[in-house]
Amino acid sequence: MAAILALAAFLAFILGYRFWAARVGRRIFDDRDEVVTPAHELEDGKDYVPTKASILFGHHFTSVAGAAPIIGPCVAAYWGWLPAFLWIVLGAVFMGAVHDFGALVVSARERGRSIADVAGRVVSPRIRAMFLCFVLVLTWLVLAVFAIAIAGQFLAIPSSVLPINIEIIVALVIGWLIYVRKVDALWPSLIALVVLYVFVWIGTEVPLDAKELFLPAGFDHTAEGADAVMVHARSSATTLWVVFLFVYSAIASLLPVWMLLQPRDYINSHQLFVGLGLLFAGIFWANPGIQAPMVREGDLGGLFPMLFVTIACGAISGFHGLVSSGTTSKQLDRLRDARPIGYGAMLGEGTLAVASLLAAVSGIALVGSCILPSQGSVDQLSWSLYYGTMAHAERNGPMAFVLGGGAFLQSIGLPANVATTLMSVLLVSFAATTLDTATRIQRFIVAELGAATRLRLLEDRRFATLVAVVPAILLALVEAPDAYGHVRQVAWLLWPIFGASNQMLAALTLGVLSLYYWQRKKPILPLLLPMLFVMTITVVALVVRLKFFLDLGNVLLVGLTVLLLALVLWMLLESLSLVMSQRRRGKGFPGNPSGDGSGNGTVS
């Protein structure tokens, strides 16, 4: 049954790329036009760098495919396999991939401008500032959630620490070889791939557990009070990893893109493709049944709307538009590369989400004894045990991917400890590449906000980087009680807000794209209908979470949710006001004074 679902997803993605992407690209985006891309027009050797499509695809795919399409489906499996599967597949083909593709094309046509900047030109200068504020808050959420996810994996699977961090050194070497020594990228990247997998084995043999740094010498795990000592050690180790991750991300965001970010993403893409290939080989070889029910209502919140925003990036993600217009458009060599990179990478993320879902609803049936964050040691894992309550699903998080995926790898002959390490490395690699890209994008956003508000200090690269990471560090380390009385990092409580605001950003981006192409007399229903659907879901979800946080009495989360809702409503009113005004006057949109919708150049 698991193999049948995987084949169905592959077929849908292939048909979507072959027919829907081609149709949208031809009829709306004109992606076969010969235009000078920002990478050539504004080339500076740092942020604007013309890049081969294969290398840029690796950067884009690993940047957008973070931990969210792994964690989201693992939690959403609580509601059963069918609604999650349908939302991932249909959402990716008709919504998420179209959104990413469109954001990349428009940014490339607009000299690498961000979607917020394009929104300001298409709608009004006020909406640019509001859009930037919304994105600023969302990106802090992204950074906090992903940093906590990585730190949690480092502590849960210490064998993943060494192979993940050795990637930094390998990437620096690869960047030097490709861009300084002018060596062809293929062979160094393949050698790097071998080195990385060697360190997966070494990491399995020599795990690096940061908790040991905070335990007294000769610590006895069975002694009285040992649990309290372990809790303190775990908290201290989490803080250490979060600070380390943000220091690294800050440095990486300031380095030229070719030196670390681009080569790391390129070689990481090879590792991730191999990992996904092994994972699906295990799925087809083992082909276990589905333990999860088809549909389940659940004990905390209905399937609608929470399933949609829990899966988040696995179906559609506003963050992808930030990557498309923040870093990828500045490296795009030719406009025709936008379809495989923008649309294709989202289908890759959908593939990852499907693999995560199958590990959660099928793979865990193959797991024997294990340790779960919510229940501790269990003798025989099953879906009903893992997903007994929503509290279990939320606290266990991505462990279904690590354990279930590890079981798939064991079915094709990998040793159990190596399989678990490999799955953890896969998870952290996806999250880490998004973390450093998000930090770089946040620096761009802060600088844009500085230009919009005339606060020149925000345009300084180093100060903008501090503004990008310091609030995210604080957000990642704050703790609060959840609905079940457990004290947890606020970042985990933020997941539904992150999912809802992330998809709301996607809806707003689709709205900007709709206005942009309506001005040019293009058929915009493939943009407008997904926008209306996603916007409805996310507004309802934010209202539901607002009530939930009010019941918890968490002022921070209530304030964040109210701020996001207020910004969304304000932007919607601005856009609606513009549409009504232009329709009354019988004119086109700004940048097309004649109102005939014939413009093909940049918005003026």
Coordinates of C-alpha atoms in Angstrom, one line a residue:
M1 CA 0.0 0.0 0.0
A2 CA 2.8 2.4 0.8
A3 CA 4.4 1.8 -2.6
I4 CA 1.1 2.4 -4.4
L5 CA 0.8 5.8 -2.7
A6 CA 4.4 6.7 -3.6
L7 CA 3.8 5.8 -7.2
A8 CA 0.6 7.8 -7.3
A9 CA 2.4 10.8 -6.0
F10 CA 5.2 10.4 -8.5
L11 CA 2.7 10.2 -11.4
A12 CA 0.9 13.3 -10.2
F13 CA 4.1 15.3 -10.0
I14 CA 5.3 14.2 -13.4
L15 CA 2.0 15.0 -15.1
G16 CA 1.8 18.3 -13.2
Y17 CA 5.3 19.4 -14.4
R18 CA 4.7 18.1 -17.9
F19 CA 1.3 19.8 -18.5
W20 CA 0.3 22.3 -15.8
A21 CA 3.7 23.9 -15.4
A22 CA 4.1 24.2 -19.1
R23 CA 0.6 25.7 -19.5
V24 CA 1.1 28.3 -16.7
G25 CA 4.6 29.1 -17.9
R26 CA 3.5 29.7 -21.5
R27 CA 0.1 31.4 -20.9
I28 CA 0.8 33.5 -17.8
F29 CA 4.6 33.9 -17.0
D30 CA 6.0 33.9 -20.6
D31 CA 9.0 32.1 -19.1
R32 CA 10.6 31.4 -22.6
D33 CA 11.2 35.1 -23.2
E34 CA 14.9 36.1 -23.7
V35 CA 15.5 38.8 -21.1
V36 CA 18.7 40.0 -19.3
T37 CA 18.4 38.5 -15.8
P38 CA 19.5 40.4 -12.7
A39 CA 22.4 38.0 -12.2
H40 CA 23.9 39.5 -15.4
E41 CA 22.6 43.0 -15.3
L42 CA 23.7 43.6 -11.6
E43 CA 26.5 41.1 -11.3
D44 CA 28.6 41.9 -8.2
G45 CA 30.3 38.6 -7.3
K46 CA 28.5 38.5 -3.9
D47 CA 24.7 38.4 -4.1
Y48 CA 24.2 38.7 -7.9
V49 CA 26.1 35.8 -9.5
P50 CA 25.1 34.0 -12.8
T51 CA 24.8 30.4 -11.9
K52 CA 24.4 27.1 -13.9
A53 CA 20.9 25.7 -13.6
S54 CA 22.0 22.5 -12.0
I55 CA 23.9 24.3 -9.2
L56 CA 21.2 26.8 -8.7
F57 CA 18.6 24.1 -8.5
G58 CA 20.6 22.5 -5.7
H59 CA 20.7 25.8 -3.8
H60 CA 17.1 26.5 -4.3
F61 CA 15.8 23.0 -3.5
T62 CA 17.8 22.6 -0.3
S63 CA 16.9 26.2 0.8
V64 CA 13.1 25.7 0.4
A65 CA 13.0 22.1 1.5
G66 CA 13.7 22.6 5.1
A67 CA 12.4 20.7 8.2
A68 CA 8.8 21.9 7.7
P69 CA 7.8 19.3 5.0
I70 CA 9.2 16.6 7.4
I71 CA 7.8 17.8 10.7
G72 CA 4.4 19.0 9.3
P73 CA 3.3 15.7 7.7
C74 CA 4.6 13.7 10.7
V75 CA 2.3 15.7 13.0
A76 CA -0.6 15.9 10.5
A77 CA -0.6 12.1 10.2
Y78 CA -2.6 12.3 13.4
W79 CA -5.7 13.1 11.3
G80 CA -5.2 10.0 9.1
W81 CA -3.4 9.4 5.8
L82 CA -5.9 10.4 3.1
P83 CA -6.4 14.2 3.8
A84 CA -2.7 14.7 4.3
F85 CA -1.8 12.8 1.1
L86 CA -4.3 14.7 -1.0
W87 CA -3.3 18.1 0.4
I88 CA 0.4 17.5 -0.2
V89 CA 0.0 16.2 -3.8
L90 CA -2.8 18.5 -5.1
G91 CA -1.4 21.5 -3.1
A92 CA 2.1 21.1 -4.5
V93 CA 1.0 20.7 -8.1
F94 CA -1.7 23.4 -8.4
M95 CA -0.7 25.9 -5.6
G96 CA 2.8 25.6 -4.1
A97 CA 4.7 25.0 -7.3
V98 CA 2.8 27.7 -9.3
H99 CA 3.5 30.2 -6.4
D100 CA 7.2 29.5 -6.4
F101 CA 7.5 29.5 -10.2
G102 CA 5.6 32.9 -10.4
A103 CA 7.6 34.6 -7.6
L104 CA 10.9 33.6 -9.3
V105 CA 9.8 34.8 -12.7
V106 CA 8.4 38.2 -11.5
S107 CA 11.5 38.9 -9.4
A108 CA 13.8 38.0 -12.3
R109 CA 11.8 40.4 -14.5
E110 CA 11.9 43.1 -11.8
R111 CA 15.7 43.2 -11.4
G112 CA 15.8 40.8 -8.5
R113 CA 13.4 42.8 -6.3
S114 CA 11.7 41.0 -3.4
I115 CA 8.0 40.2 -3.5
A116 CA 7.5 43.0 -0.9
D117 CA 9.1 45.5 -3.2
V118 CA 7.0 44.3 -6.1
A119 CA 3.9 44.6 -3.9
G120 CA 4.8 48.2 -3.2
R121 CA 5.1 49.0 -6.8
V122 CA 1.9 47.1 -7.9
V123 CA -0.4 48.2 -5.1
S124 CA 1.0 51.1 -3.0
P125 CA 4.1 52.2 -1.1
R126 CA 2.3 51.6 2.2
I127 CA 1.7 48.0 1.4
R128 CA 5.4 47.5 0.9
A129 CA 6.2 48.5 4.5
M130 CA 3.3 46.3 5.8
F131 CA 4.5 43.4 3.7
L132 CA 8.0 43.7 4.9
C133 CA 6.8 43.8 8.6
F134 CA 4.8 40.6 8.0
V135 CA 7.7 38.9 6.3
L136 CA 10.1 40.1 9.1
V137 CA 7.9 38.4 11.8
L138 CA 7.4 35.3 9.7
T139 CA 11.2 34.9 9.1
W140 CA 11.9 35.2 12.8
L141 CA 9.4 32.4 13.3
V142 CA 11.1 30.3 10.6
L143 CA 14.5 30.9 12.2
A144 CA 13.4 30.1 15.7
V145 CA 11.4 26.9 14.7
F146 CA 14.2 25.5 12.6
A147 CA 17.0 26.3 15.1
I148 CA 15.0 24.4 17.8
A149 CA 14.4 21.5 15.4
I150 CA 18.1 21.2 14.6
A151 CA 19.1 21.5 18.3
G152 CA 16.5 18.9 19.2
Q153 CA 17.9 16.4 16.6
F154 CA 21.5 17.0 17.8
L155 CA 20.5 16.1 21.3
A156 CA 18.2 13.2 20.3
I157 CA 20.6 11.7 17.7
P158 CA 24.2 12.8 18.7
S159 CA 25.7 10.8 15.9
S160 CA 24.3 13.4 13.4
V161 CA 26.5 16.2 14.9
L162 CA 29.8 15.4 13.2
P163 CA 28.5 14.7 9.6
I164 CA 26.4 17.9 9.6
N165 CA 29.1 20.2 10.8
I166 CA 31.8 18.7 8.5
E167 CA 29.7 19.9 5.6
I168 CA 30.7 23.5 6.4
I169 CA 34.4 22.7 5.8
V170 CA 33.7 20.6 2.7
A171 CA 31.5 23.4 1.3
L172 CA 34.3 26.0 1.7
V173 CA 36.7 23.8 -0.1
I174 CA 34.2 23.1 -2.9
G175 CA 33.5 26.9 -3.3
W176 CA 37.2 27.6 -3.6
L177 CA 37.7 24.9 -6.2
I178 CA 34.7 25.9 -8.4
Y179 CA 35.0 29.7 -8.3
V180 CA 38.7 30.4 -7.6
R181 CA 40.4 27.4 -9.2
K182 CA 37.7 27.2 -11.9
V183 CA 37.4 23.4 -11.5
D184 CA 34.3 21.8 -13.0
A185 CA 31.7 21.3 -10.3
L186 CA 30.7 17.7 -10.9
W187 CA 33.8 15.7 -9.7
P188 CA 34.5 17.8 -6.6
S189 CA 30.8 17.5 -5.6
L190 CA 30.8 13.7 -6.0
I191 CA 34.0 13.4 -4.0
A192 CA 32.4 15.6 -1.4
L193 CA 29.4 13.3 -1.3
V194 CA 31.6 10.3 -0.5
V195 CA 33.3 12.3 2.2
L196 CA 30.0 13.3 3.8
Y197 CA 28.8 9.7 3.9
V198 CA 32.1 8.5 5.3
F199 CA 31.4 11.0 8.2
V200 CA 27.9 9.6 8.6
W201 CA 29.6 6.3 9.5
I202 CA 32.3 8.1 11.7
G203 CA 29.5 10.0 13.4
T204 CA 27.7 6.8 14.2
E205 CA 30.9 5.4 15.8
V206 CA 31.8 8.7 17.6
P207 CA 28.6 10.5 18.6
L208 CA 29.1 14.0 20.0
D209 CA 26.5 14.6 22.8
A210 CA 26.6 18.2 24.0
K211 CA 24.7 17.2 27.2
E212 CA 27.8 15.6 28.4
L213 CA 29.5 19.0 28.7
F214 CA 27.0 20.0 31.4
L215 CA 27.0 16.8 33.5
P216 CA 29.2 16.5 36.5
A217 CA 32.2 14.1 36.3
G218 CA 31.1 10.6 37.2
F219 CA 27.4 11.4 36.8
D220 CA 25.2 8.5 37.9
H221 CA 22.0 8.3 35.9
T222 CA 20.3 6.2 38.6
A223 CA 21.1 8.5 41.5
E224 CA 18.4 10.5 43.3
G225 CA 17.9 13.9 41.5
A226 CA 19.5 12.6 38.3
D227 CA 16.4 13.5 36.3
A228 CA 16.6 17.2 37.3
V229 CA 20.3 17.3 36.4
M230 CA 19.6 15.8 33.0
V231 CA 16.8 18.4 32.4
H232 CA 19.3 21.2 33.2
A233 CA 22.0 19.6 31.0
R234 CA 19.5 19.3 28.1
S235 CA 18.4 22.9 28.5
S236 CA 21.9 24.2 28.6
A237 CA 22.9 22.0 25.6
T238 CA 19.9 23.4 23.6
T239 CA 21.0 26.9 24.4
L240 CA 24.5 26.1 23.3
W241 CA 23.4 24.7 19.9
V242 CA 20.9 27.5 19.2
V243 CA 23.6 30.2 19.8
F244 CA 26.1 28.2 17.7
L245 CA 23.6 27.8 14.8
F246 CA 22.8 31.5 14.7
V247 CA 26.5 32.5 14.9
Y248 CA 27.2 30.2 12.0
S249 CA 24.1 31.5 10.1
A250 CA 25.1 35.1 10.6
I251 CA 28.6 34.6 9.3
A252 CA 27.3 32.5 6.4
S253 CA 24.8 35.3 5.4
L254 CA 27.6 37.9 5.2
L255 CA 30.0 35.8 3.1
P256 CA 29.8 36.0 -0.7
V257 CA 27.1 33.6 -1.8
W258 CA 29.6 31.5 -3.9
M259 CA 31.9 30.9 -0.9
L260 CA 29.7 28.9 1.4
L261 CA 25.9 29.1 0.8
Q262 CA 25.9 28.0 -2.8
P263 CA 28.4 25.2 -2.7
R264 CA 27.0 23.9 0.6
D265 CA 23.5 23.7 -0.9
Y266 CA 24.9 22.1 -4.1
I267 CA 26.7 19.3 -2.5
N268 CA 24.0 19.0 0.1
S269 CA 21.5 18.5 -2.7
H270 CA 23.4 15.4 -3.9
Q271 CA 23.4 14.0 -0.4
L272 CA 19.7 14.7 0.0
F273 CA 18.8 13.1 -3.4
V274 CA 20.8 10.0 -2.5
G275 CA 19.0 9.9 0.9
L276 CA 15.6 10.3 -0.7
G277 CA 16.5 7.6 -3.3
L278 CA 17.4 5.2 -0.5
L279 CA 14.3 6.0 1.4
F280 CA 12.0 5.3 -1.5
A281 CA 14.0 2.2 -2.4
G282 CA 13.2 1.0 1.1
I283 CA 9.5 1.9 0.7
F284 CA 9.2 -0.1 -2.6
W285 CA 11.2 -3.0 -1.2
A286 CA 9.4 -3.3 2.1
N287 CA 6.0 -2.1 0.8
P288 CA 4.4 -2.3 4.3
G289 CA 0.7 -1.7 4.9
I290 CA -0.8 1.5 6.2
Q291 CA -1.4 1.4 9.9
A292 CA -3.1 4.8 10.2
P293 CA -6.9 5.2 9.6
M294 CA -8.0 6.9 6.4
V295 CA -9.5 9.9 8.2
R296 CA -9.6 10.8 11.9
E297 CA -11.2 13.8 13.6
G298 CA -8.9 13.9 16.7
D299 CA -9.0 15.2 20.2
L300 CA -7.7 18.8 19.9
G301 CA -9.0 20.9 17.1
G302 CA -10.8 19.7 13.9
L303 CA -9.2 18.5 10.8
F304 CA -10.2 21.8 9.1
P305 CA -8.3 24.1 9.1
M306 CA -5.5 22.8 11.3
L307 CA -4.3 19.9 9.0
F308 CA -3.7 22.4 6.2
V309 CA -1.5 24.7 8.2
T310 CA 0.2 21.9 10.1
I311 CA 1.5 20.4 6.9
A312 CA 2.5 23.9 5.8
C313 CA 5.5 23.8 3.4
G314 CA 4.7 20.3 2.1
A315 CA 1.9 21.8 0.0
I316 CA 2.5 25.6 -0.3
S317 CA 4.9 28.0 1.5
G318 CA 5.2 31.7 1.4
F319 CA 8.8 31.3 2.5
H320 CA 9.6 29.8 -0.9
G321 CA 8.6 33.1 -2.5
L322 CA 11.1 34.8 -0.2
V323 CA 13.8 32.4 -1.4
S324 CA 12.8 32.8 -5.1
S325 CA 12.9 36.6 -4.9
G326 CA 15.5 36.9 -2.2
T327 CA 18.5 34.8 -3.4
T328 CA 17.5 32.6 -6.4
S329 CA 16.4 35.3 -8.8
K330 CA 19.7 37.1 -8.2
Q331 CA 21.6 34.0 -9.5
L332 CA 19.2 33.0 -12.3
D333 CA 21.3 32.7 -15.6
R334 CA 18.3 32.5 -18.0
L335 CA 14.6 33.0 -17.5
R336 CA 13.8 29.6 -19.0
D337 CA 15.6 28.1 -16.0
A338 CA 12.8 29.3 -13.7
R339 CA 10.5 26.4 -14.6
P340 CA 12.7 23.5 -13.5
I341 CA 14.1 25.5 -10.6
G342 CA 10.9 27.2 -9.2
Y343 CA 8.2 24.6 -10.1
G344 CA 10.5 21.6 -10.1
A345 CA 12.0 22.2 -6.6
M346 CA 8.5 22.5 -5.1
L347 CA 7.7 19.1 -6.5
G348 CA 10.9 17.9 -4.9
E349 CA 9.6 19.3 -1.6
G350 CA 6.3 17.6 -2.2
T351 CA 8.2 14.3 -2.7
L352 CA 10.0 14.8 0.6
A353 CA 6.6 15.5 2.3
V354 CA 5.1 12.3 0.9
A355 CA 8.2 10.3 2.1
S356 CA 7.7 11.8 5.6
L357 CA 4.0 11.0 5.6
L358 CA 4.7 7.4 4.5
A359 CA 7.3 7.0 7.3
A360 CA 4.6 8.2 9.8
V361 CA 1.6 6.2 8.6
S362 CA 3.5 3.1 7.5
G363 CA 7.2 3.0 8.4
I364 CA 6.7 3.0 12.1
A365 CA 5.0 -0.4 11.8
L366 CA 8.4 -1.8 11.1
V367 CA 10.0 -0.3 14.2
G368 CA 10.6 -2.4 17.3
S369 CA 11.8 -0.9 20.6
C370 CA 12.7 2.8 20.6
I371 CA 12.7 6.0 22.7
L372 CA 10.0 8.6 22.0
P373 CA 10.1 12.2 23.4
S374 CA 6.5 11.9 24.7
Q375 CA 6.4 8.3 26.1
G376 CA 10.1 7.4 26.7
S377 CA 11.1 3.8 26.0
V378 CA 8.6 1.6 24.2
D379 CA 9.0 -2.1 23.4
Q380 CA 7.1 -2.2 20.2
L381 CA 6.2 0.9 18.3
S382 CA 2.8 1.2 16.5
W383 CA 0.8 4.0 14.9
S384 CA -1.8 4.0 17.6
L385 CA 0.9 4.3 20.3
Y386 CA 2.8 7.1 18.6
Y387 CA -0.4 9.0 17.8
G388 CA -2.5 8.1 20.8
T389 CA -3.2 11.8 21.4
M390 CA -2.4 15.1 19.8
A391 CA 0.0 15.8 22.7
H392 CA 2.0 12.7 21.6
A393 CA 2.0 13.7 18.0
E394 CA 3.2 17.3 18.7
R395 CA 5.9 16.3 21.2
N396 CA 7.2 13.4 19.1
G397 CA 7.4 15.8 16.1
P398 CA 9.8 14.5 13.4
M399 CA 10.8 11.2 15.2
A400 CA 8.3 9.3 12.9
F401 CA 10.5 10.3 10.0
V402 CA 13.7 9.3 11.7
L403 CA 12.4 6.0 13.1
G404 CA 10.0 5.0 10.3
G405 CA 12.4 6.1 7.6
G406 CA 15.3 4.3 9.4
A407 CA 13.2 1.2 9.3
F408 CA 12.7 1.6 5.5
L409 CA 16.5 1.9 5.1
Q410 CA 17.1 -1.2 7.3
S411 CA 14.8 -3.2 5.0
I412 CA 17.4 -2.7 2.2
G413 CA 20.3 -3.8 4.3
L414 CA 21.6 -0.8 6.2
P415 CA 22.6 -1.4 9.9
A416 CA 20.1 0.0 12.3
N417 CA 22.4 2.7 13.9
V418 CA 23.7 3.9 10.5
A419 CA 20.1 4.1 9.2
T420 CA 19.0 6.2 12.1
T421 CA 22.0 8.5 11.8
L422 CA 21.4 8.9 8.0
M423 CA 17.7 9.8 8.5
S424 CA 18.7 12.3 11.2
V425 CA 21.4 13.8 9.0
L426 CA 18.8 14.1 6.2
L427 CA 16.4 15.9 8.5
V428 CA 19.0 18.3 9.8
S429 CA 20.6 18.9 6.4
F430 CA 17.2 20.1 5.0
A431 CA 16.7 22.4 8.1
A432 CA 20.2 23.8 8.2
T433 CA 20.3 24.9 4.6
T434 CA 17.0 26.7 5.1
L435 CA 18.4 28.3 8.3
D436 CA 21.4 30.0 6.7
T437 CA 19.4 31.0 3.6
A438 CA 16.6 32.5 5.8
T439 CA 19.2 34.5 7.7
R440 CA 20.5 36.0 4.5
I441 CA 17.0 36.7 3.3
Q442 CA 16.2 38.3 6.7
R443 CA 19.2 40.6 6.2
F444 CA 17.8 41.7 2.8
I445 CA 14.4 42.3 4.4
V446 CA 15.8 44.4 7.2
A447 CA 17.7 46.5 4.7
E448 CA 14.6 46.9 2.6
L449 CA 12.7 48.0 5.7
G450 CA 15.4 50.5 6.4
A451 CA 15.1 51.9 2.9
A452 CA 11.3 52.1 3.2
T453 CA 11.4 53.8 6.6
R454 CA 14.6 55.9 5.9
L455 CA 16.4 54.3 8.9
R456 CA 19.8 54.1 7.3
L457 CA 21.3 52.0 10.2
L458 CA 19.1 49.1 9.1
E459 CA 20.7 49.1 5.7
D460 CA 24.1 48.3 7.2
R461 CA 24.9 44.7 6.4
R462 CA 26.3 43.8 9.9
F463 CA 23.6 45.6 11.9
A464 CA 20.9 44.1 9.7
T465 CA 22.3 40.7 10.4
L466 CA 22.1 41.3 14.1
V467 CA 18.5 42.4 13.8
A468 CA 17.9 39.2 11.8
V469 CA 19.3 36.8 14.4
V470 CA 19.0 38.3 17.9
P471 CA 15.1 38.3 18.1
A472 CA 15.1 34.8 16.6
I473 CA 17.5 33.5 19.3
L474 CA 15.3 35.0 22.1
L475 CA 12.2 33.5 20.5
A476 CA 13.9 30.1 20.2
L477 CA 14.9 30.0 23.9
V478 CA 11.8 31.3 25.6
E479 CA 9.8 28.6 27.4
A480 CA 6.1 28.4 28.2
P481 CA 3.5 25.8 29.2
D482 CA 1.5 24.1 26.5
A483 CA -2.1 23.0 26.5
Y484 CA -1.1 19.8 28.4
G485 CA 0.9 21.5 31.1
H486 CA 4.3 20.6 29.7
V487 CA 6.9 23.4 29.7
R488 CA 8.3 23.6 26.2
Q489 CA 10.2 26.1 24.0
V490 CA 7.8 28.6 22.6
A491 CA 9.1 27.8 19.2
W492 CA 7.2 24.5 19.2
L493 CA 4.0 26.3 20.3
L494 CA 4.6 28.6 17.4
W495 CA 4.3 25.8 14.8
P496 CA 0.6 26.4 14.0
I497 CA 1.2 30.1 13.8
F498 CA 4.3 29.5 11.6
G499 CA 2.3 27.3 9.3
A500 CA -0.7 29.6 9.1
S501 CA 1.4 32.8 8.6
N502 CA 3.7 31.0 6.1
Q503 CA 0.7 30.0 4.0
M504 CA -0.9 33.4 4.5
L505 CA 2.3 34.9 3.0
A506 CA 1.9 32.5 0.1
A507 CA -1.7 33.8 -0.4
L508 CA -0.5 37.4 -0.3
T509 CA 2.2 36.6 -2.8
L510 CA -0.3 35.0 -5.1
G511 CA -2.4 38.1 -4.7
V512 CA 0.5 40.3 -5.8
L513 CA 1.1 38.0 -8.8
S514 CA -2.5 38.1 -9.7
L515 CA -2.5 41.9 -9.7
Y516 CA 0.8 41.9 -11.6
Y517 CA -0.5 39.7 -14.4
W518 CA -4.0 41.1 -14.5
Q519 CA -2.3 44.4 -15.4
R520 CA -0.8 42.5 -18.4
K521 CA -4.2 41.0 -19.4
K522 CA -3.1 37.5 -18.6
P523 CA -5.5 34.7 -17.4
I524 CA -5.0 34.8 -13.6
L525 CA -7.5 32.1 -12.3
P526 CA -4.6 29.7 -11.7
L527 CA -3.2 32.3 -9.3
L528 CA -6.4 33.8 -7.9
L529 CA -8.3 30.6 -7.0
P530 CA -5.3 29.2 -4.9
M531 CA -5.0 32.6 -3.3
L532 CA -8.7 32.6 -2.1
F533 CA -8.5 29.0 -0.9
V534 CA -5.3 29.4 1.1
M535 CA -6.3 32.8 2.5
T536 CA -9.6 31.4 3.8
I537 CA -7.8 28.5 5.5
T538 CA -5.1 30.6 7.1
V539 CA -7.4 33.4 8.4
V540 CA -9.6 30.7 10.1
A541 CA -6.5 29.0 11.5
L542 CA -5.1 32.2 13.0
V543 CA -8.4 33.0 14.6
V544 CA -8.6 29.4 16.0
R545 CA -5.0 29.7 17.4
L546 CA -5.8 33.2 18.8
K547 CA -8.6 31.7 20.9
F548 CA -6.3 28.9 22.0
F549 CA -3.5 31.2 23.1
L550 CA -6.0 33.4 24.9
D551 CA -7.1 30.3 26.9
L552 CA -3.5 29.6 27.7
G553 CA -3.0 33.2 28.8
N554 CA 0.2 33.5 26.7
V555 CA 0.6 37.2 26.1
L556 CA 3.6 36.8 23.7
L557 CA 1.7 34.4 21.4
V558 CA -1.5 36.4 21.6
G559 CA 0.4 39.5 20.6
L560 CA 2.1 37.8 17.6
T561 CA -1.1 36.4 16.3
V562 CA -3.0 39.7 16.6
L563 CA -0.1 41.5 14.9
L564 CA -0.1 39.0 12.0
L565 CA -3.9 39.2 11.6
A566 CA -3.9 43.0 11.7
L567 CA -1.2 43.2 9.0
V568 CA -3.0 40.8 6.8
L569 CA -6.3 42.6 7.1
W570 CA -4.7 46.0 6.4
M571 CA -2.9 44.6 3.3
L572 CA -6.2 43.1 2.0
L573 CA -8.0 46.4 2.5
E574 CA -5.2 48.2 0.6
S575 CA -5.4 45.8 -2.3
L576 CA -9.2 45.8 -2.4
S577 CA -9.3 49.6 -2.3
L578 CA -6.9 49.7 -5.3
V579 CA -8.9 47.2 -7.3
M580 CA -12.2 49.0 -6.7
S581 CA -10.7 52.4 -7.5
Q582 CA -9.1 51.2 -10.7
R583 CA -12.3 49.5 -11.8
R584 CA -14.4 52.6 -11.1
R585 CA -12.0 54.6 -13.2
G586 CA -11.7 52.0 -15.9
K587 CA -8.0 52.1 -15.7
G588 CA -5.2 49.6 -15.4
F589 CA -2.9 49.2 -12.5
P590 CA 0.1 51.4 -11.6
G591 CA 2.8 51.0 -14.2
N592 CA 0.3 50.8 -17.0
P593 CA -1.1 54.3 -17.3
S594 CA -3.0 53.6 -20.5
G595 CA -5.0 50.9 -18.8
D596 CA -4.7 48.6 -21.8
G597 CA -2.7 45.9 -19.9
S598 CA -0.1 45.7 -22.6
G599 CA 3.0 46.4 -20.5
N600 CA 5.8 43.8 -20.7
G601 CA 8.6 45.6 -19.0
T602 CA 9.1 46.5 -15.4
V603 CA 6.5 48.1 -13.2
S604 CA 7.2 51.8 -13.1

